[in-house]
mmCIF file of C-alpha atoms and ligand atoms in Angstrom:
data_model
loop_
_atom_site.group_PDB
_atom_site.id
_atom_site.type_symbol
_atom_site.label_atom_id
_atom_site.label_comp_id
_atom_site.label_asym_id
_atom_site.label_seq_id
_atom_site.Cartn_x
_atom_site.Cartn_y
_atom_site.Cartn_z
ATOM 1 C CA ILE A 1 -64.638 7.886 -38.172
ATOM 2 C CA MET A 2 -61.723 9.753 -37.223
ATOM 3 C CA LYS A 3 -63.591 10.067 -33.654
ATOM 4 C CA LYS A 4 -64.885 6.964 -33.558
ATOM 5 C CA ARG A 5 -61.287 5.406 -34.528
ATOM 6 C CA GLU A 6 -60.057 8.148 -30.651
ATOM 7 C CA TYR A 7 -62.717 6.650 -29.176
ATOM 8 C CA ARG A 8 -61.632 3.159 -29.855
ATOM 9 C CA ILE A 9 -57.652 4.686 -29.355
ATOM 10 C CA PHE A 10 -58.358 5.904 -25.959
ATOM 11 C CA PRO A 11 -59.696 2.497 -23.412
ATOM 12 C CA ILE A 12 -55.928 1.286 -25.132
ATOM 13 C CA CYS A 13 -54.117 3.408 -23.812
ATOM 14 C CA LEU A 14 -55.747 3.901 -20.833
ATOM 15 C CA LEU A 15 -55.646 0.238 -20.530
ATOM 16 C CA LEU A 16 -52.083 0.318 -20.857
ATOM 17 C CA ALA A 17 -51.601 3.504 -18.526
ATOM 18 C CA LEU A 18 -53.022 1.758 -16.076
ATOM 19 C CA ALA A 19 -50.792 -1.865 -16.762
ATOM 20 C CA VAL A 20 -47.137 0.319 -16.154
ATOM 21 C CA CYS A 21 -48.427 2.038 -13.357
ATOM 22 C CA PHE A 22 -49.570 -1.629 -11.444
ATOM 23 C CA LEU A 23 -46.526 -2.572 -12.876
ATOM 24 C CA ALA A 24 -44.213 -0.427 -11.586
ATOM 25 C CA ALA A 25 -46.689 0.093 -7.931
ATOM 26 C CA CYS A 26 -45.726 -4.062 -7.177
ATOM 27 C CA SER A 27 -41.613 -3.209 -8.160
ATOM 28 C CA SER A 28 -40.729 -0.466 -6.283
ATOM 29 C CA GLY A 29 -43.128 -2.057 -4.018
ATOM 30 C CA LYS A 30 -40.706 -4.932 -3.754
ATOM 31 C CA GLY A 31 -38.124 -2.886 -3.667
ATOM 32 C CA GLY A 32 -39.203 -1.422 -0.281
ATOM 33 C CA THR A 33 -39.460 -4.582 1.412
ATOM 34 C CA GLN A 34 -36.099 -5.258 0.543
ATOM 35 C CA GLU A 35 -34.661 -2.470 1.697
ATOM 36 C CA SER A 36 -36.552 -1.941 5.233
ATOM 37 C CA PRO A 37 -35.494 -4.907 6.494
ATOM 38 C CA GLY A 38 -31.889 -3.487 5.720
ATOM 39 C CA ALA A 39 -32.383 -0.129 6.836
ATOM 40 C CA SER A 40 -33.743 -1.139 10.489
ATOM 41 C CA LYS A 41 -30.717 -3.726 11.081
ATOM 42 C CA SER A 42 -28.606 -1.061 10.605
ATOM 43 C CA THR A 43 -30.160 1.283 13.147
ATOM 44 C CA SER A 44 -30.948 -0.824 15.375
ATOM 45 C CA LYS A 45 -27.380 -1.538 15.753
ATOM 46 C CA SER A 46 -26.833 2.229 15.119
ATOM 47 C CA THR A 47 -25.381 2.965 18.142
ATOM 48 C CA SER A 48 -21.742 3.598 16.823
ATOM 49 C CA GLU A 49 -22.066 2.955 13.507
ATOM 50 C CA SER A 50 -22.052 5.414 10.722
ATOM 51 C CA ALA A 51 -24.963 5.575 7.591
ATOM 52 C CA ASN A 52 -25.093 2.228 5.609
ATOM 53 C CA GLY A 53 -26.656 2.824 2.649
ATOM 54 C CA SER A 54 -25.176 -0.849 1.049
ATOM 55 C CA GLY A 55 -28.274 -2.735 -0.392
ATOM 56 C CA ASN A 56 -30.305 0.137 -1.226
ATOM 57 C CA GLY A 57 -30.150 0.772 -5.189
ATOM 58 C CA VAL A 58 -29.827 -3.032 -5.715
ATOM 59 C CA ASP A 59 -31.479 -4.565 -7.653
ATOM 60 C CA ASP A 60 -34.722 -6.942 -6.918
ATOM 61 C CA SER A 61 -33.330 -10.488 -7.841
ATOM 62 C CA GLY A 62 -33.942 -11.107 -4.658
ATOM 63 C CA GLU A 63 -30.310 -11.548 -3.650
ATOM 64 C CA SER A 64 -29.981 -8.505 -1.952
ATOM 65 C CA THR A 65 -31.484 -9.012 1.138
ATOM 66 C CA GLU A 66 -29.173 -12.507 1.745
ATOM 67 C CA ALA A 67 -25.962 -10.118 1.208
ATOM 68 C CA ALA A 68 -26.779 -7.695 3.716
ATOM 69 C CA GLU A 69 -27.616 -11.094 5.337
ATOM 70 C CA LYS A 70 -24.250 -12.004 5.937
ATOM 71 C CA LYS A 71 -22.270 -8.935 5.878
ATOM 72 C CA LEU A 72 -19.536 -9.707 8.717
ATOM 73 C CA ARG A 73 -20.241 -8.106 11.593
ATOM 74 C CA ILE A 74 -16.884 -6.405 13.189
ATOM 75 C CA GLY A 75 -16.410 -4.948 16.938
ATOM 76 C CA VAL A 76 -12.967 -3.281 17.763
ATOM 77 C CA ALA A 77 -12.882 -2.774 21.464
ATOM 78 C CA ILE A 78 -9.880 0.557 21.966
ATOM 79 C CA TYR A 79 -8.514 0.953 24.913
ATOM 80 C CA ARG A 80 -9.005 4.710 24.898
ATOM 81 C CA TYR A 81 -10.788 7.840 22.354
ATOM 82 C CA ASP A 82 -8.651 10.520 23.497
ATOM 83 C CA ASP A 83 -5.341 9.461 21.973
ATOM 84 C CA ASN A 84 -4.877 11.162 19.173
ATOM 85 C CA PHE A 85 -2.755 8.043 17.326
ATOM 86 C CA MET A 86 -5.454 6.277 17.977
ATOM 87 C CA LYS A 87 -8.613 8.111 16.652
ATOM 88 C CA LEU A 88 -5.893 7.629 13.205
ATOM 89 C CA TYR A 89 -6.306 4.502 13.616
ATOM 90 C CA ARG A 90 -9.379 3.131 14.477
ATOM 91 C CA GLU A 91 -11.122 5.640 11.721
ATOM 92 C CA GLU A 92 -8.587 4.013 9.155
ATOM 93 C CA LEU A 93 -9.464 0.402 10.254
ATOM 94 C CA ARG A 94 -12.922 1.379 10.300
ATOM 95 C CA GLN A 95 -13.776 3.018 7.062
ATOM 96 C CA TYR A 96 -11.298 -0.178 5.430
ATOM 97 C CA LEU A 97 -13.418 -2.601 6.718
ATOM 98 C CA GLU A 98 -16.983 -1.094 5.331
ATOM 99 C CA GLU A 99 -15.237 -0.320 2.356
ATOM 100 C CA ALA A 100 -12.755 -2.875 1.589
ATOM 101 C CA TYR A 101 -15.074 -5.730 2.336
ATOM 102 C CA ASN A 102 -18.755 -3.805 3.432
ATOM 103 C CA ALA A 103 -18.072 -5.274 6.799
ATOM 104 C CA GLU A 104 -20.277 -3.675 9.820
ATOM 105 C CA VAL A 105 -18.842 -2.154 11.942
ATOM 106 C CA VAL A 106 -19.286 -0.934 15.818
ATOM 107 C CA VAL A 107 -16.451 0.468 17.576
ATOM 108 C CA ARG A 108 -15.930 0.708 20.886
ATOM 109 C CA ASN A 109 -14.600 3.055 23.663
ATOM 110 C CA ALA A 110 -12.993 1.585 26.758
ATOM 111 C CA ARG A 111 -11.616 4.949 28.451
ATOM 112 C CA GLY A 112 -8.749 3.531 29.681
ATOM 113 C CA GLU A 113 -10.755 0.898 32.055
ATOM 114 C CA GLN A 114 -9.524 -2.561 31.055
ATOM 115 C CA GLU A 115 -12.669 -4.127 32.752
ATOM 116 C CA GLU A 116 -14.659 -1.711 30.503
ATOM 117 C CA GLN A 117 -12.945 -3.471 28.032
ATOM 118 C CA ILE A 118 -13.735 -7.022 29.143
ATOM 119 C CA SER A 119 -16.823 -6.250 29.257
ATOM 120 C CA GLN A 120 -17.517 -4.961 25.871
ATOM 121 C CA VAL A 121 -16.061 -7.979 24.131
ATOM 122 C CA ASN A 122 -18.307 -10.299 25.627
ATOM 123 C CA GLU A 123 -21.215 -8.371 24.511
ATOM 124 C CA PHE A 124 -19.188 -8.468 20.480
ATOM 125 C CA ILE A 125 -19.185 -12.593 20.862
ATOM 126 C CA GLU A 126 -22.683 -12.758 23.123
ATOM 127 C CA ALA A 127 -24.028 -10.790 19.851
ATOM 128 C CA GLY A 128 -22.183 -13.589 17.356
ATOM 129 C CA TYR A 129 -20.235 -11.076 15.935
ATOM 130 C CA ASP A 130 -17.892 -12.844 12.917
ATOM 131 C CA GLY A 131 -14.797 -10.821 14.159
ATOM 132 C CA ILE A 132 -12.646 -8.536 17.173
ATOM 133 C CA ILE A 133 -10.164 -6.554 17.224
ATOM 134 C CA VAL A 134 -8.544 -5.208 19.923
ATOM 135 C CA ASN A 135 -6.859 -2.757 21.032
ATOM 136 C CA LEU A 136 -5.925 -3.478 24.677
ATOM 137 C CA VAL A 137 -6.205 -0.818 27.866
ATOM 138 C CA ASP A 138 -3.449 -3.095 29.686
ATOM 139 C CA THR A 139 -1.608 -5.497 28.121
ATOM 140 C CA ASP A 140 -1.107 -8.674 30.634
ATOM 141 C CA ARG A 141 -5.113 -9.206 30.288
ATOM 142 C CA ALA A 142 -4.884 -10.448 26.550
ATOM 143 C CA GLY A 143 -5.410 -13.708 27.862
ATOM 144 C CA VAL A 144 -8.970 -13.483 29.023
ATOM 145 C CA ILE A 145 -10.191 -11.558 26.263
ATOM 146 C CA ALA A 146 -8.193 -14.752 24.093
ATOM 147 C CA ASP A 147 -9.410 -17.571 26.199
ATOM 148 C CA SER A 148 -12.870 -15.711 25.742
ATOM 149 C CA CYS A 149 -13.005 -15.628 21.381
ATOM 150 C CA HIS A 150 -10.604 -18.875 21.079
ATOM 151 C CA GLU A 151 -13.850 -19.877 23.703
ATOM 152 C CA ALA A 152 -16.752 -18.097 21.226
ATOM 153 C CA GLY A 153 -14.961 -19.432 18.184
ATOM 154 C CA ILE A 154 -14.382 -15.770 16.546
ATOM 155 C CA PRO A 155 -11.320 -14.903 15.560
ATOM 156 C CA LEU A 156 -9.773 -11.945 17.168
ATOM 157 C CA VAL A 157 -6.789 -9.989 16.462
ATOM 158 C CA PHE A 158 -4.743 -7.675 18.870
ATOM 159 C CA ILE A 159 -3.931 -3.900 17.131
ATOM 160 C CA ASN A 160 -1.139 -1.603 18.563
ATOM 161 C CA ARG A 161 -0.220 -2.786 22.684
ATOM 162 C CA GLU A 162 0.980 -6.228 21.534
ATOM 163 C CA PRO A 163 0.178 -8.677 24.022
ATOM 164 C CA LYS A 164 3.325 -10.753 25.648
ATOM 165 C CA ALA A 165 5.342 -12.477 23.888
ATOM 166 C CA ASP A 166 5.191 -16.031 26.575
ATOM 167 C CA GLU A 167 1.004 -14.908 25.539
ATOM 168 C CA GLN A 168 2.173 -15.211 21.600
ATOM 169 C CA ALA A 169 3.791 -18.735 22.088
ATOM 170 C CA ARG A 170 0.211 -19.863 23.435
ATOM 171 C CA TRP A 171 -1.800 -19.224 20.625
ATOM 172 C CA LYS A 172 0.743 -20.774 18.829
ATOM 173 C CA THR A 173 0.855 -24.066 20.975
ATOM 174 C CA GLU A 174 -2.893 -23.911 22.224
ATOM 175 C CA LYS A 175 -4.066 -23.729 17.934
ATOM 176 C CA MET A 176 -5.716 -20.481 19.268
ATOM 177 C CA VAL A 177 -6.913 -18.480 15.771
ATOM 178 C CA VAL A 178 -5.168 -15.320 17.408
ATOM 179 C CA SER A 179 -3.092 -13.033 16.284
ATOM 180 C CA CYS A 180 -1.302 -9.439 16.598
ATOM 181 C CA ILE A 181 -0.065 -6.526 14.534
ATOM 182 C CA GLY A 182 2.373 -4.537 16.086
ATOM 183 C CA THR A 183 5.624 -2.599 15.637
ATOM 184 C CA ASP A 184 9.058 -2.772 16.422
ATOM 185 C CA SER A 185 9.217 0.081 19.234
ATOM 186 C CA LYS A 186 13.430 -0.544 19.008
ATOM 187 C CA GLN A 187 12.964 1.000 15.549
ATOM 188 C CA ALA A 188 11.216 3.747 16.327
ATOM 189 C CA GLY A 189 13.691 4.529 19.063
ATOM 190 C CA THR A 190 16.710 3.902 16.552
ATOM 191 C CA TYR A 191 15.690 6.385 13.989
ATOM 192 C CA GLN A 192 14.740 9.144 16.948
ATOM 193 C CA GLY A 193 18.195 8.307 17.683
ATOM 194 C CA GLY A 194 19.579 9.139 13.266
ATOM 195 C CA ILE A 195 16.757 12.486 13.129
ATOM 196 C CA ILE A 196 19.951 13.676 16.147
ATOM 197 C CA LEU A 197 22.514 12.407 14.239
ATOM 198 C CA GLU A 198 22.041 13.969 10.869
ATOM 199 C CA THR A 199 21.458 17.670 12.250
ATOM 200 C CA GLU A 200 24.372 20.441 12.004
ATOM 201 C CA LYS A 201 25.842 20.058 15.685
ATOM 202 C CA ARG A 202 24.914 16.111 16.035
ATOM 203 C CA GLY A 203 22.410 17.265 18.977
ATOM 204 C CA ASP A 204 25.669 18.364 20.952
ATOM 205 C CA PHE A 205 25.105 22.717 20.488
ATOM 206 C CA ASN A 206 27.889 23.304 23.088
ATOM 207 C CA GLY A 207 30.779 21.278 21.347
ATOM 208 C CA ASP A 208 30.881 19.570 24.632
ATOM 209 C CA GLY A 209 31.045 15.552 23.133
ATOM 210 C CA VAL A 210 27.944 15.225 25.475
ATOM 211 C CA VAL A 211 24.477 15.739 24.392
ATOM 212 C CA SER A 212 22.233 16.633 27.155
ATOM 213 C CA TYR A 213 18.354 15.204 27.395
ATOM 214 C CA VAL A 214 15.452 15.135 28.321
ATOM 215 C CA MET A 215 13.124 11.177 27.644
ATOM 216 C CA ILE A 216 9.582 12.337 27.773
ATOM 217 C CA MET A 217 8.333 9.002 27.817
ATOM 218 C CA GLY A 218 4.989 7.355 27.101
ATOM 219 C CA GLU A 219 2.822 5.374 29.537
ATOM 220 C CA LYS A 220 4.953 3.291 32.151
ATOM 221 C CA ASP A 221 5.929 0.291 31.060
ATOM 222 C CA ASN A 222 4.413 0.207 27.819
ATOM 223 C CA GLU A 223 6.753 -1.582 25.876
ATOM 224 C CA ASP A 224 6.531 1.257 22.730
ATOM 225 C CA SER A 225 7.760 3.596 25.752
ATOM 226 C CA ASN A 226 10.802 1.642 26.723
ATOM 227 C CA TYR A 227 12.567 0.839 23.621
ATOM 228 C CA ARG A 228 12.055 4.671 22.041
ATOM 229 C CA THR A 229 13.520 5.294 25.022
ATOM 230 C CA GLU A 230 15.971 2.908 24.931
ATOM 231 C CA TYR A 231 17.000 3.209 21.658
ATOM 232 C CA SER A 232 17.333 6.606 20.604
ATOM 233 C CA ILE A 233 19.670 7.053 23.506
ATOM 234 C CA LYS A 234 21.785 4.084 21.879
ATOM 235 C CA ALA A 235 20.881 5.274 18.712
ATOM 236 C CA LEU A 236 23.059 8.317 19.539
ATOM 237 C CA GLU A 237 26.228 6.057 21.507
ATOM 238 C CA ASP A 238 26.468 3.919 18.642
ATOM 239 C CA GLY A 239 27.013 7.347 16.693
ATOM 240 C CA GLY A 240 29.581 8.240 18.904
ATOM 241 C CA MET A 241 28.168 10.824 21.232
ATOM 242 C CA LYS A 242 28.067 10.503 24.512
ATOM 243 C CA THR A 243 25.294 11.334 26.437
ATOM 244 C CA GLU A 244 23.557 12.720 29.242
ATOM 245 C CA LYS A 245 19.894 12.325 30.813
ATOM 246 C CA LEU A 246 18.867 15.727 32.537
ATOM 247 C CA PHE A 247 15.700 14.824 33.058
ATOM 248 C CA SER A 248 12.622 12.534 32.516
ATOM 249 C CA GLY A 249 9.472 11.181 33.554
ATOM 250 C CA HIS A 250 5.811 10.145 31.564
ATOM 251 C CA ALA A 251 3.081 11.622 29.922
ATOM 252 C CA ASP A 252 1.417 9.163 29.133
ATOM 253 C CA TRP A 253 1.071 9.918 25.675
ATOM 254 C CA ASN A 254 -0.192 13.491 26.259
ATOM 255 C CA LYS A 255 0.153 16.916 24.884
ATOM 256 C CA GLU A 256 -1.046 18.814 28.188
ATOM 257 C CA GLU A 257 1.446 16.062 30.119
ATOM 258 C CA GLY A 258 4.003 16.475 27.375
ATOM 259 C CA ARG A 259 3.975 20.470 27.848
ATOM 260 C CA LYS A 260 4.214 20.474 31.949
ATOM 261 C CA LEU A 261 6.668 18.019 31.762
ATOM 262 C CA ALA A 262 8.978 19.837 29.488
ATOM 263 C CA GLU A 263 8.088 23.607 30.882
ATOM 264 C CA LYS A 264 9.139 21.667 34.299
ATOM 265 C CA ALA A 265 12.772 20.587 32.686
ATOM 266 C CA LEU A 266 13.287 23.855 30.486
ATOM 267 C CA ALA A 267 12.568 25.727 33.938
ATOM 268 C CA LEU A 268 14.890 23.481 36.405
ATOM 269 C CA TYR A 269 17.798 22.596 33.213
ATOM 270 C CA GLY A 270 17.219 25.659 31.081
ATOM 271 C CA ARG A 271 20.118 26.054 28.344
ATOM 272 C CA ARG A 272 22.434 23.409 29.722
ATOM 273 C CA ILE A 273 18.717 21.324 27.902
ATOM 274 C CA GLU A 274 20.347 20.134 23.980
ATOM 275 C CA VAL A 275 18.022 17.455 23.315
ATOM 276 C CA ILE A 276 14.005 17.013 24.355
ATOM 277 C CA PHE A 277 13.416 13.121 23.369
ATOM 278 C CA CYS A 278 9.180 12.716 23.253
ATOM 279 C CA ASN A 279 7.907 8.811 22.609
ATOM 280 C CA ASN A 280 4.959 10.151 20.659
ATOM 281 C CA ASP A 281 3.974 13.745 18.558
ATOM 282 C CA ALA A 282 0.909 14.636 21.096
ATOM 283 C CA MET A 283 4.191 15.495 23.730
ATOM 284 C CA ALA A 284 6.093 16.471 21.608
ATOM 285 C CA ASN A 285 3.841 19.457 19.929
ATOM 286 C CA GLY A 286 2.926 19.895 24.406
ATOM 287 C CA ALA A 287 6.717 20.353 24.597
ATOM 288 C CA TRP A 288 7.237 22.580 22.347
ATOM 289 C CA GLU A 289 4.755 24.719 23.252
ATOM 290 C CA ALA A 290 7.287 25.108 26.284
ATOM 291 C CA ILE A 291 9.716 25.276 24.208
ATOM 292 C CA ASP A 292 8.930 28.562 22.264
ATOM 293 C CA ALA A 293 7.464 30.155 26.036
ATOM 294 C CA ALA A 294 10.628 29.638 27.149
ATOM 295 C CA GLY A 295 12.258 31.535 24.634
ATOM 296 C CA ARG A 296 14.263 28.839 22.881
ATOM 297 C CA LYS A 297 14.371 27.988 19.211
ATOM 298 C CA THR A 298 14.071 24.647 17.768
ATOM 299 C CA GLY A 299 16.910 23.748 15.577
ATOM 300 C CA LYS A 300 19.239 26.639 16.763
ATOM 301 C CA ASP A 301 19.754 26.474 20.942
ATOM 302 C CA ILE A 302 17.673 22.850 21.389
ATOM 303 C CA TYR A 303 16.352 20.340 19.007
ATOM 304 C CA LEU A 304 12.415 18.561 19.896
ATOM 305 C CA VAL A 305 11.364 14.976 18.080
ATOM 306 C CA GLY A 306 8.564 12.656 18.781
ATOM 307 C CA VAL A 307 6.829 9.811 16.565
ATOM 308 C CA ASP A 308 3.328 9.171 14.683
ATOM 309 C CA ALA A 309 3.614 11.728 12.257
ATOM 310 C CA LEU A 310 0.388 13.452 12.872
ATOM 311 C CA GLU A 311 -0.084 16.489 11.185
ATOM 312 C CA GLU A 312 0.182 19.096 12.857
ATOM 313 C CA THR A 313 3.382 17.760 14.449
ATOM 314 C CA VAL A 314 4.171 17.498 10.181
ATOM 315 C CA GLN A 315 3.413 21.585 10.258
ATOM 316 C CA TYR A 316 5.725 21.379 13.092
ATOM 317 C CA ILE A 317 8.250 20.096 11.488
ATOM 318 C CA LYS A 318 7.945 22.262 7.714
ATOM 319 C CA GLU A 319 7.175 25.021 10.657
ATOM 320 C CA GLY A 320 11.431 24.816 11.645
ATOM 321 C CA LYS A 321 9.319 23.909 15.342
ATOM 322 C CA VAL A 322 9.786 20.264 15.516
ATOM 323 C CA THR A 323 12.923 18.650 14.885
ATOM 324 C CA GLY A 324 11.931 15.348 12.665
ATOM 325 C CA THR A 325 9.334 12.034 13.461
ATOM 326 C CA VAL A 326 8.594 8.948 12.943
ATOM 327 C CA LEU A 327 6.246 7.436 10.527
ATOM 328 C CA ASN A 328 3.600 5.793 12.924
ATOM 329 C CA ASP A 329 1.517 3.517 9.322
ATOM 330 C CA HIS A 330 -1.871 3.223 10.412
ATOM 331 C CA THR A 331 -2.700 3.280 7.428
ATOM 332 C CA GLY A 332 -0.518 -0.023 7.447
ATOM 333 C CA GLN A 333 -1.118 -1.382 11.020
ATOM 334 C CA SER A 334 -5.073 -0.644 10.256
ATOM 335 C CA HIS A 335 -5.200 -2.698 6.879
ATOM 336 C CA THR A 336 -2.992 -5.088 7.820
ATOM 337 C CA ALA A 337 -5.174 -6.196 11.221
ATOM 338 C CA ALA A 338 -8.113 -5.916 8.595
ATOM 339 C CA ASP A 339 -6.821 -7.961 6.023
ATOM 340 C CA VAL A 340 -5.529 -10.578 8.873
ATOM 341 C CA LEU A 341 -8.746 -10.321 10.481
ATOM 342 C CA MET A 342 -10.506 -11.396 7.022
ATOM 343 C CA LYS A 343 -8.514 -13.915 6.624
ATOM 344 C CA MET A 344 -8.758 -16.603 9.496
ATOM 345 C CA ILE A 345 -12.996 -15.786 9.019
ATOM 346 C CA HIS A 346 -12.566 -17.595 5.713
ATOM 347 C CA GLY A 347 -10.456 -20.356 7.433
ATOM 348 C CA ASP A 348 -7.660 -19.315 6.187
ATOM 349 C CA GLU A 349 -4.262 -19.963 8.822
ATOM 350 C CA ALA A 350 -2.292 -16.062 9.792
ATOM 351 C CA GLU A 351 0.925 -15.407 11.562
ATOM 352 C CA THR A 352 1.334 -14.753 15.095
ATOM 353 C CA ARG A 353 2.629 -12.049 14.801
ATOM 354 C CA TYR A 354 2.779 -8.724 12.157
ATOM 355 C CA LEU A 355 4.955 -6.506 12.295
ATOM 356 C CA VAL A 356 4.160 -2.929 10.471
ATOM 357 C CA ASP A 357 7.711 -0.616 9.687
ATOM 358 C CA TYR A 358 8.097 2.611 11.177
ATOM 359 C CA VAL A 359 9.408 5.391 8.046
ATOM 360 C CA LYS A 360 12.088 8.473 9.003
ATOM 361 C CA ILE A 361 10.695 11.681 8.683
ATOM 362 C CA SER A 362 13.330 14.465 9.538
ATOM 363 C CA THR A 363 13.077 16.257 6.475
ATOM 364 C CA ILE A 364 11.212 19.032 4.244
ATOM 365 C CA SER A 365 12.144 16.521 1.297
ATOM 366 C CA THR A 366 11.195 13.564 2.469
ATOM 367 C CA LEU A 367 7.771 14.995 3.607
ATOM 368 C CA GLN A 368 6.797 15.725 0.293
ATOM 369 C CA LYS A 369 7.975 12.966 -1.024
HETATM 370 C C1 GAL B 401 1.906 4.213 19.864
HETATM 371 C C2 GAL B 401 1.667 6.137 19.050
HETATM 372 C C3 GAL B 401 0.998 6.930 20.737
HETATM 373 C C4 GAL B 401 0.110 6.751 21.708
HETATM 374 C C5 GAL B 401 0.479 4.641 21.650
HETATM 375 C C6 GAL B 401 -1.104 4.267 22.223
HETATM 376 O O1 GAL B 401 2.071 3.214 18.572
HETATM 377 O O2 GAL B 401 2.795 5.817 18.886
HETATM 378 O O3 GAL B 401 1.338 7.878 20.133
HETATM 379 O O4 GAL B 401 -1.266 5.767 20.175
HETATM 380 O O5 GAL B 401 0.134 3.947 20.374
HETATM 381 O O6 GAL B 401 -0.231 2.343 22.681
#
């Protein structure tokens, strides 16, 4: 009797097992078809994409395909990839857009060529992107890009290299969905001068009442270069110091160019140099190498300041190689850019211009805060 029962139970188990297998195969097949459009979609656009895992493992409600298709596509055009500060900026921007907004982000390098950047933006437009972020090569060409995006009905945000005031005013009068995220470069310059005023000798090692300085500037005709230069000296003078410019030159935000200019200045003016101002940290890092090679000692017989708060410079400040820097808040700026773009994509009104504050960094205690 027992045997008979076993025989009867066995086919039932077999049937159940087959049914389970069948159901499992069905559901995994369903998941597979849902994932593949998403996967092939991301590979087809993967030229400059990081791996995009979302959409996988979404339940089988049928909504995952729709959600993947609705992912906002954002194009980002950067003036050049070999700029240390903009590297931090673009990496943070991509990560934030992907993580906070689940956006699909494509970033392009214009390699310092405005025409190349214009065609990159046109490609974004032709591909029907939902929003575009541009770090201009030449701020005078903002209008061309703004017009193309406006005609295509695609919201646009300019970052870092700000279009001129009259161009910004036009966005408002012509009701264009365009905004820009910038900083107050006068503030950065003022902080640099302030850092020198806070030093023991107020920048005046030889005690003659005059701060003799070298100015290593970024690019020519760049707002950051101009205002940081002007306001760092203005701050010293407002603080009661006389100033004397010994040497200045443009090193295009570049470390090696900064090193070369500082080397030249030190060869020409030697011990007369009391302060080296650099419009950014990359150039200050280069200038430190020249200072070191010339046998000078930061804080003992020369002061050196930059802007950006690059990791390497912050380390140099801790080691006493650089006197101070000003934090150029790439996190705040990139998040604001993304938030403003998203606002505009969703049809909300945005301001024409947003400013993100700089933060003065001159001592180890500030760094540790
Ligand atoms: C400045 C920054 C520089 C450089 C420049 C590019 O804000 O301090 O290091 O990145 O932008 O325009």
